[in-house]
XYZ file of C-alpha atoms in Angstrom:
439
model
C -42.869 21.476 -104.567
C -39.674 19.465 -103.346
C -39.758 19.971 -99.641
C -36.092 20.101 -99.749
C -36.502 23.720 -101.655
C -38.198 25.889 -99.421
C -38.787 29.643 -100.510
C -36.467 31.426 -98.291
C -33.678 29.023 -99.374
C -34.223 30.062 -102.946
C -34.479 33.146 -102.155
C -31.173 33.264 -100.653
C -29.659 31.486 -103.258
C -30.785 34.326 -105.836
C -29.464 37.015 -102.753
C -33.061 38.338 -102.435
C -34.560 38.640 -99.269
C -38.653 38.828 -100.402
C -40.586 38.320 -103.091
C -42.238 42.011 -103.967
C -46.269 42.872 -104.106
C -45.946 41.525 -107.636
C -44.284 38.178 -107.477
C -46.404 37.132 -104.679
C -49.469 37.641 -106.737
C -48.014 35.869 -109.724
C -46.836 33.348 -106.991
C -50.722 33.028 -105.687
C -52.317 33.323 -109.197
C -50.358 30.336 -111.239
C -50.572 28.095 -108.062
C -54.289 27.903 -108.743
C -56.275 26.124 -111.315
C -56.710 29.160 -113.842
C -54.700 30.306 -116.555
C -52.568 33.765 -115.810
C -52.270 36.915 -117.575
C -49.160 38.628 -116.341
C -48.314 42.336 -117.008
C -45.467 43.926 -115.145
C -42.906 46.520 -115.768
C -39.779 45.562 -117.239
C -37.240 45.075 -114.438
C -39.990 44.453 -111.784
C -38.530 40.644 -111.562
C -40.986 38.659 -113.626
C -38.693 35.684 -114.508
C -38.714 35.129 -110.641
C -42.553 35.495 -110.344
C -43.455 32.686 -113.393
C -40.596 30.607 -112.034
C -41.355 30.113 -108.643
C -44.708 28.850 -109.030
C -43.201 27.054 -111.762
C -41.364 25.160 -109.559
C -44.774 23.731 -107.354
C -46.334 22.510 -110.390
C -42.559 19.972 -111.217
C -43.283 16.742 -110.254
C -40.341 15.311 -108.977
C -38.568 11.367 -111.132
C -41.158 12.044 -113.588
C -39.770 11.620 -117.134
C -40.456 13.775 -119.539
C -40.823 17.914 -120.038
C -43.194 19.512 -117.807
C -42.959 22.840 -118.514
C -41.863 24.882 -121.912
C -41.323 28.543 -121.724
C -41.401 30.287 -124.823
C -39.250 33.417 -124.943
C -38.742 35.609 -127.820
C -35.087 36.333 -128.456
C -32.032 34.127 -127.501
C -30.884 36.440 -124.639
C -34.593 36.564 -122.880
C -33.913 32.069 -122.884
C -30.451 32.224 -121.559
C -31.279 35.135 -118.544
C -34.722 32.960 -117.556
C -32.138 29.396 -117.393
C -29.599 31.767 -115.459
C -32.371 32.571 -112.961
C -33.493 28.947 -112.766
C -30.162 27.471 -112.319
C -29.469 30.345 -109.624
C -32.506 28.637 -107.679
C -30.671 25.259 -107.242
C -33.682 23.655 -107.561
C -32.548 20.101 -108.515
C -34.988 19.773 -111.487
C -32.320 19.495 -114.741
C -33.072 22.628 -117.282
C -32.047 22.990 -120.933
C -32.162 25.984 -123.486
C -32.461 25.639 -127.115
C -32.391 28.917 -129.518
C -30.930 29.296 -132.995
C -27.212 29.880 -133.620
C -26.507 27.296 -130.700
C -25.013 23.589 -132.119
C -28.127 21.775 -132.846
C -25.804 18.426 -131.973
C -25.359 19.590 -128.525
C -29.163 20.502 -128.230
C -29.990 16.967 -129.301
C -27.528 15.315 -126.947
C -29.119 17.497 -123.954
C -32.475 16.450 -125.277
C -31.956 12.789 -125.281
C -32.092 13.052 -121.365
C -34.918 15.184 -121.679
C -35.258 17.969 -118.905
C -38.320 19.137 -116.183
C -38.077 22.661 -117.474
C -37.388 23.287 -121.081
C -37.027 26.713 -122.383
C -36.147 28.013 -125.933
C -37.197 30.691 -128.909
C -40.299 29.429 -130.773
C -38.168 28.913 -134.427
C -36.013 26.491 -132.612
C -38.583 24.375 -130.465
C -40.565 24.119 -133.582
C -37.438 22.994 -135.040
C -37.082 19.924 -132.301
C -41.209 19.579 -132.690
C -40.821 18.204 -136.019
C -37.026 16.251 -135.495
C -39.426 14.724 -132.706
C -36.315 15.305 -130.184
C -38.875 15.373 -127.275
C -42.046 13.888 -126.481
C -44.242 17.035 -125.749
C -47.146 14.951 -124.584
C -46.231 15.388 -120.585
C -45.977 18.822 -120.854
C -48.478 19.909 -118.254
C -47.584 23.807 -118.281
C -46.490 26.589 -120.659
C -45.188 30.167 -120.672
C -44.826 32.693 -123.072
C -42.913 35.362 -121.537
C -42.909 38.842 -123.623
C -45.267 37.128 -125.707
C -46.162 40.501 -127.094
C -42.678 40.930 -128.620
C -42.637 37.368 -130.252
C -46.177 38.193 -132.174
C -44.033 41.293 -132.905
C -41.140 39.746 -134.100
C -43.564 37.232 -135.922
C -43.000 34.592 -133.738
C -47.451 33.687 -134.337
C -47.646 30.892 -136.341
C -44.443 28.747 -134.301
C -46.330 29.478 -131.593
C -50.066 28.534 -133.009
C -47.807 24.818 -134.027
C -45.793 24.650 -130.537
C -49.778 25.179 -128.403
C -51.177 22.864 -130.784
C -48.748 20.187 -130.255
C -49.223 20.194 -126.562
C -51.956 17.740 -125.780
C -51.612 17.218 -122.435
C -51.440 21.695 -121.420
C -53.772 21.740 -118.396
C -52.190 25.653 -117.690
C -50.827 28.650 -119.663
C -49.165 32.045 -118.153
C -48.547 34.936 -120.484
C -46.026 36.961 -119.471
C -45.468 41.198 -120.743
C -43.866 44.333 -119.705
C -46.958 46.087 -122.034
C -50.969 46.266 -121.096
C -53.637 45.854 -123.354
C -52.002 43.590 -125.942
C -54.364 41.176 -127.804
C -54.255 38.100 -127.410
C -54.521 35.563 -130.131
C -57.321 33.006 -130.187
C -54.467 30.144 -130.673
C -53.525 30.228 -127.106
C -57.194 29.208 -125.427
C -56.683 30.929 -122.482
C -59.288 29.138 -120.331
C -60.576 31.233 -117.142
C -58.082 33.353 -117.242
C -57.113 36.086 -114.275
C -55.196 38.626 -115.130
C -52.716 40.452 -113.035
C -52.031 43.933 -114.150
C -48.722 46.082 -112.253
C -47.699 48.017 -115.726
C -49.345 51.156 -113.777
C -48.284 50.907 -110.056
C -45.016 53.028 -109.515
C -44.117 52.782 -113.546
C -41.590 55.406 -113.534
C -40.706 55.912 -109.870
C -37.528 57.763 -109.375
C -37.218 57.983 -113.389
C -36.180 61.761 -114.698
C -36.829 62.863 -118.549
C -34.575 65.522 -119.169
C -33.847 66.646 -123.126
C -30.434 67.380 -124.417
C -30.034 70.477 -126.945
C -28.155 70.234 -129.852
C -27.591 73.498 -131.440
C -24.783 74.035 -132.664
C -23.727 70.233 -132.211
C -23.887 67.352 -134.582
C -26.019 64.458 -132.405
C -22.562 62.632 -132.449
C -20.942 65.293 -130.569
C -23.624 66.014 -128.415
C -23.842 62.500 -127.437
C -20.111 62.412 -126.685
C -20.044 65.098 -124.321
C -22.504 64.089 -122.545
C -21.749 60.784 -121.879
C -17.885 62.925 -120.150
C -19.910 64.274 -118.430
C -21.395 61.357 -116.418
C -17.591 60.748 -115.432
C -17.014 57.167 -114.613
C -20.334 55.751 -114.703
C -21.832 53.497 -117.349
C -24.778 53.914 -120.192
C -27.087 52.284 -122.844
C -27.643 54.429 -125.537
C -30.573 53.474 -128.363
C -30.482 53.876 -131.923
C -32.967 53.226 -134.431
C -31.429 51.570 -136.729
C -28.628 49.019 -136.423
C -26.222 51.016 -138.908
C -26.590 53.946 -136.528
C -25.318 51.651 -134.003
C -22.880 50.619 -135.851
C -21.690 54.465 -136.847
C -22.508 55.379 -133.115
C -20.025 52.936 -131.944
C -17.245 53.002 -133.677
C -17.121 56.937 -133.399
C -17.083 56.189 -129.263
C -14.622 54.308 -129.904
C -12.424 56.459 -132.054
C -12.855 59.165 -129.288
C -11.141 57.198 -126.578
C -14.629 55.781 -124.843
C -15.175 52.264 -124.268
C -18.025 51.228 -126.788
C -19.787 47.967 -127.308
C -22.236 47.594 -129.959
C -25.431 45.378 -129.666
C -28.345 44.541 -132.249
C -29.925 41.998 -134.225
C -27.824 41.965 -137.435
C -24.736 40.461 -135.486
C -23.716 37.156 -135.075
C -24.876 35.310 -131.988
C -21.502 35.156 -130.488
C -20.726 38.949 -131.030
C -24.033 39.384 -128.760
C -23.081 37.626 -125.969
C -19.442 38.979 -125.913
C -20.939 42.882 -126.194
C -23.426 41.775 -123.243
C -20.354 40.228 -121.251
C -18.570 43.146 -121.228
C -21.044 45.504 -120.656
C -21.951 43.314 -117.825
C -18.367 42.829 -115.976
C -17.709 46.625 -116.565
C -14.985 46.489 -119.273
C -17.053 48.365 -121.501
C -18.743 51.654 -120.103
C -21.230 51.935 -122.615
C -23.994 49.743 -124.526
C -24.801 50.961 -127.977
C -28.237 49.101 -129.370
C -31.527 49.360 -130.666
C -34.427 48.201 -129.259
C -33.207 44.850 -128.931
C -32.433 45.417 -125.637
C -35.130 47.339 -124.621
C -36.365 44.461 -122.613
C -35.402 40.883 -121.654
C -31.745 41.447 -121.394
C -29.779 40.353 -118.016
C -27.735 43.834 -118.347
C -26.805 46.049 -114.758
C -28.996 48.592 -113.308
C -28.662 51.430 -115.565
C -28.174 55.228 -114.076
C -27.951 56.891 -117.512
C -30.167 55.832 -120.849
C -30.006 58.012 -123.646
C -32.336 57.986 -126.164
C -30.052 59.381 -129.614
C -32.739 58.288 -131.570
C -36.294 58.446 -130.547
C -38.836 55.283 -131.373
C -42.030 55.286 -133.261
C -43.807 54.276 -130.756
C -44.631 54.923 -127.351
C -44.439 51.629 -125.996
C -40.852 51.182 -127.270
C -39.867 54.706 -125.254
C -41.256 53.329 -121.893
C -39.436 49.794 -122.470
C -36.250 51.830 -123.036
C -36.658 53.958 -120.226
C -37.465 50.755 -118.192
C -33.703 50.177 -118.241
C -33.925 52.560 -115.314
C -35.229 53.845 -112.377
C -36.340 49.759 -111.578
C -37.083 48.551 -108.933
C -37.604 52.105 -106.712
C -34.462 52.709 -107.717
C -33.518 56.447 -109.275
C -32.183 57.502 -113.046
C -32.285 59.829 -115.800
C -33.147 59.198 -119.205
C -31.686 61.564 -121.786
C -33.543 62.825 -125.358
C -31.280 64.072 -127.543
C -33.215 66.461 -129.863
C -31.797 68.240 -133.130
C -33.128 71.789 -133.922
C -36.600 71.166 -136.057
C -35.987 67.606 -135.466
C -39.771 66.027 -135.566
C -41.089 65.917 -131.716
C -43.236 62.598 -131.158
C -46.701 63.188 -129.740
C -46.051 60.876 -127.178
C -42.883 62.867 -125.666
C -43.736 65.880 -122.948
C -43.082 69.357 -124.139
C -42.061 70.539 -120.775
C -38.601 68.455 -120.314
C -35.903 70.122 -118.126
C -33.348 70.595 -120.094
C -29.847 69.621 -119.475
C -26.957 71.128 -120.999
C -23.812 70.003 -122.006
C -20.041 71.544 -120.901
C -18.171 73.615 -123.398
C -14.914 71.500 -122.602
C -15.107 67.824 -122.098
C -12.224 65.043 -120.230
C -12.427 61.905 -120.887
C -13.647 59.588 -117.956
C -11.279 56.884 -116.704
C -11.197 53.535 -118.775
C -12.859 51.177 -116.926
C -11.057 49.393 -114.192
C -11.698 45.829 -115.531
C -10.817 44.000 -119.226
C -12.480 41.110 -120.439
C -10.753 37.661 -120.885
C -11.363 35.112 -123.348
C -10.446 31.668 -122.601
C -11.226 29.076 -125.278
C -12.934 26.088 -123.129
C -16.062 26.056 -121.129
C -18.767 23.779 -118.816
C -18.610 20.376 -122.002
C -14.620 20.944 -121.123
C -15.816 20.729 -117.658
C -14.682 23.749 -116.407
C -16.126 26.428 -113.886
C -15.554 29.293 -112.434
C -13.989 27.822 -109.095
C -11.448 26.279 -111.339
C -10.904 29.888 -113.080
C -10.291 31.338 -110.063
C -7.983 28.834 -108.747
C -5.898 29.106 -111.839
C -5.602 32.821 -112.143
C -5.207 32.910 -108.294
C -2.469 30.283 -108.453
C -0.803 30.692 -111.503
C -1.654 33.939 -112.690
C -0.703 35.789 -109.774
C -3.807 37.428 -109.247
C -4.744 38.246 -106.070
C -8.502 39.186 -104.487
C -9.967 41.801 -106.242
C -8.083 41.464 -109.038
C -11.034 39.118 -110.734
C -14.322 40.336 -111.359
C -17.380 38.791 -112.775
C -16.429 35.282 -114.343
C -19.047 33.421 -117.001
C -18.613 30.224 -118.199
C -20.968 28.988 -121.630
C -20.480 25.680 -122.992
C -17.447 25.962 -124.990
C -15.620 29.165 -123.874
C -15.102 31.197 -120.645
C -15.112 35.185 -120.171
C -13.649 36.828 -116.968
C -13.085 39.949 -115.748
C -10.015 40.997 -115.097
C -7.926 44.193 -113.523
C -6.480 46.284 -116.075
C -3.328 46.747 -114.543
C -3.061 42.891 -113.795
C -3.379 41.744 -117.452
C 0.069 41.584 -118.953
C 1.774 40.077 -116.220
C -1.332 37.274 -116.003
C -0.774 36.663 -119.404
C 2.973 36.265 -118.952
C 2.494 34.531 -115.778
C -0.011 32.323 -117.475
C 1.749 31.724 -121.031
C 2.837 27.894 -120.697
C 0.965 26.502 -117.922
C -2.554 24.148 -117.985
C -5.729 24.673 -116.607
C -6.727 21.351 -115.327
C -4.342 19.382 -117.629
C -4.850 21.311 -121.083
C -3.678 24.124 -122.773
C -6.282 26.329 -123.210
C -6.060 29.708 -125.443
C -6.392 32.895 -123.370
C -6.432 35.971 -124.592
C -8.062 39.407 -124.115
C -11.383 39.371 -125.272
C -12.218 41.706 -128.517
């Protein structure tokens, strides 16, 4: 490790004062000459406990990747480079996952980073253009490598492993014990580190929600008045009943975003960046984002739909209650509605007011602006020109992002038409850049 990173300074560069039981074990395990086996609740900070030690194995002015991590969906790669960048660690990072430009993948590439991270479709993709040379590649991680076999991820990966000639260490990563693992990896004396059991639901509440006399619809809407202000993720089965879910949220006067695997890349990140800066109070998805999203500490999940499985429900209800923290998750149940074996028949049951307000909108709305870090802009720059010729002043910005090509921040309700008007014919750093609110 670069002496010039020492823990504690990451550590306060990611605003965390320790590493937890966990991460320390991870930390110990993956610095020795063994391959890990990593199983952890979701939200119990695994990125941080495969990244760390990570970080010891980098060498530093040695060309080349050194380490791949393999991550099954899009949103899983960009939270584990958020992370990574967060640490400041000096060692240059890319992400490549499908519906990204391949062009600017290729130009990124060409300087090829320490730490490369991407979905398995995609690196297979830059396997076979032969856009990197994966023979320094000294260490790999598959993190929810459970959900990639699920999501048929097993043969990219069988072609990425074999491909790797020069592997001398592998780390699986899951939120989910007792998954097989396939023969293709070759874990070599392994240790496995096992925390799915050790305070799994502490400070977690099941309560079910009656619906007599309700449509689930209904039901869903009052209950979500009743938690006032304060935000929730609500799962579906299917993404249709998402969709249907959403839009009637929306018709009602609540602030809706919808989330799943049948939209558009873009649409993904924009219903995740709103959810995030507050500007929507509610998340509706499937299981998608049942783990490996960077999403808020929830209070409130709500379970409309119930999954097959019982793995599925405990991901889901891993949205909260993390970290020692305290929530509720919610089971909607329709009378004669099937009851899962896996769901307790003893639930308190909570039930819902006759009349119903509407909560306030949210305090914040989501701008769009139409350039990003290749039109070298960042957030200081944001800031500065909202500050100075917006108008705005503190408090009236909230959480900023910047991608590659486009910009989302948070903004005050109240302040957003006069920003806009304040805004309408000036530059941001010499251009004219669109700004708009964010849809």
């Amino acid at each position: 490790m670069n002496s010039l990173q020492p823990t504690d300074r990451l550590l306060t560069a990611l605003g965390i004062e320790a590493l937890n039981p966990m991460q320390e074990a991870a930390r110990e395990a993956i610095s020795q000459d063994t391959d890990v086996l990593l199983m952890a609740p979701t939200g119990s900070g695994k990125t941080l406990a495969f990244l760390l030690p990570v970080l010891h194995r980098l060498v530093p002015d040695q060309p080349g990747v050194q380490c791949l991590v393999l991550a099954p969906t899009r949103e899983l790669a960009l939270q584990i480079e958020a992370v990574w960048r967060k640490m400041a660690t000096g060692f240059k990072v890319n992400v490549c996952y499908g519906g990204h430009p391949m062009t600017t993948e290729l130009q990124n590439l060409s300087n090829p980073p320490a730490l490369l991270i991407g979905t398995p479709g995609r690196i297979v993709d830059h396997l076979s253009r032969r856009s990197f040379d994966p023979e320094a590649i000294h260490t790999l991680v598959l993190d929810e490598f459970d959900k990639a076999l699920e999501l048929g991820f097993h043969d990219q990966m069988a072609y990425i492993v074999e491909r790797l000639p020069g592997l001398q260490k592998r780390v699986l990563v899951s939120a989910t014990a007792g998954v097989a693992i396939p023969d293709f990896i070759r874990l070599n004396n392994v240790r496995m580190l096992d925390f799915t059991t050790e305070n799994r639901e502490t400070g977690l509440t099941l309560m079910e929600v009656s619906t007599a006399g309700l449509d689930k619809a209904e039901a869903l809407f009052r209950l979500l008045c009743s938690f006032g202000p304060e935000a929730a993720l609500i799962f579906c089965n299917l993404r249709e009943e998402a969709e249907q879910v959403g839009a009637f949220l929306n018709d009602e006067g609540l602030e809706a975003a919808v989330y799943h695997g049948g939209l558009e890349q873009e649409e993904r990140e924009r219903a995740l960046i709103r959810f995030r800066n507050g500007s929507v109070q509610y998340l509706v998805t499937t299981d998608l984002a049942a783990r490996g999203l960077d999403i808020p500490e929830m209070k409130h999940v709500v379970h409309l739909q119930l999954p097959l499985h019982p793995h599925e429900f405990i991901h889901r209800n891993g949205r909260t209650a993390r970290m020692h923290a305290s929530g509720t998750a919610y089971v909607l149940l329709s009378p004669g509605e099937p009851r899962p074996a896996y769901l307790p028949t003893d639930l308190p049951e909570r039930s819902l007011p006759p009349q119903t307000a509407l909560p306030a909108p949210p305090a914040f709305v989501t701008m769009y602006i139409s350039g990003g870090k290749k039109n070298k802009l960042n957030k200081v720059d944001i800031v500065g020109f909202f500050s100075q010729k917006g108008g705005l002043e503190r408090g009236d910005l909230g959480l900023i992002e910047v991608k590659d090509f486009v910009s989302f921040a948070a903004v005050r309700r109240e302040k957003v038409r006069s920003l806009l008007d304040n805004i309408r014919d000036q530059k941001l750093k010499g251009k004219k850049y669109k700004i708009e609110v964010a849809r």
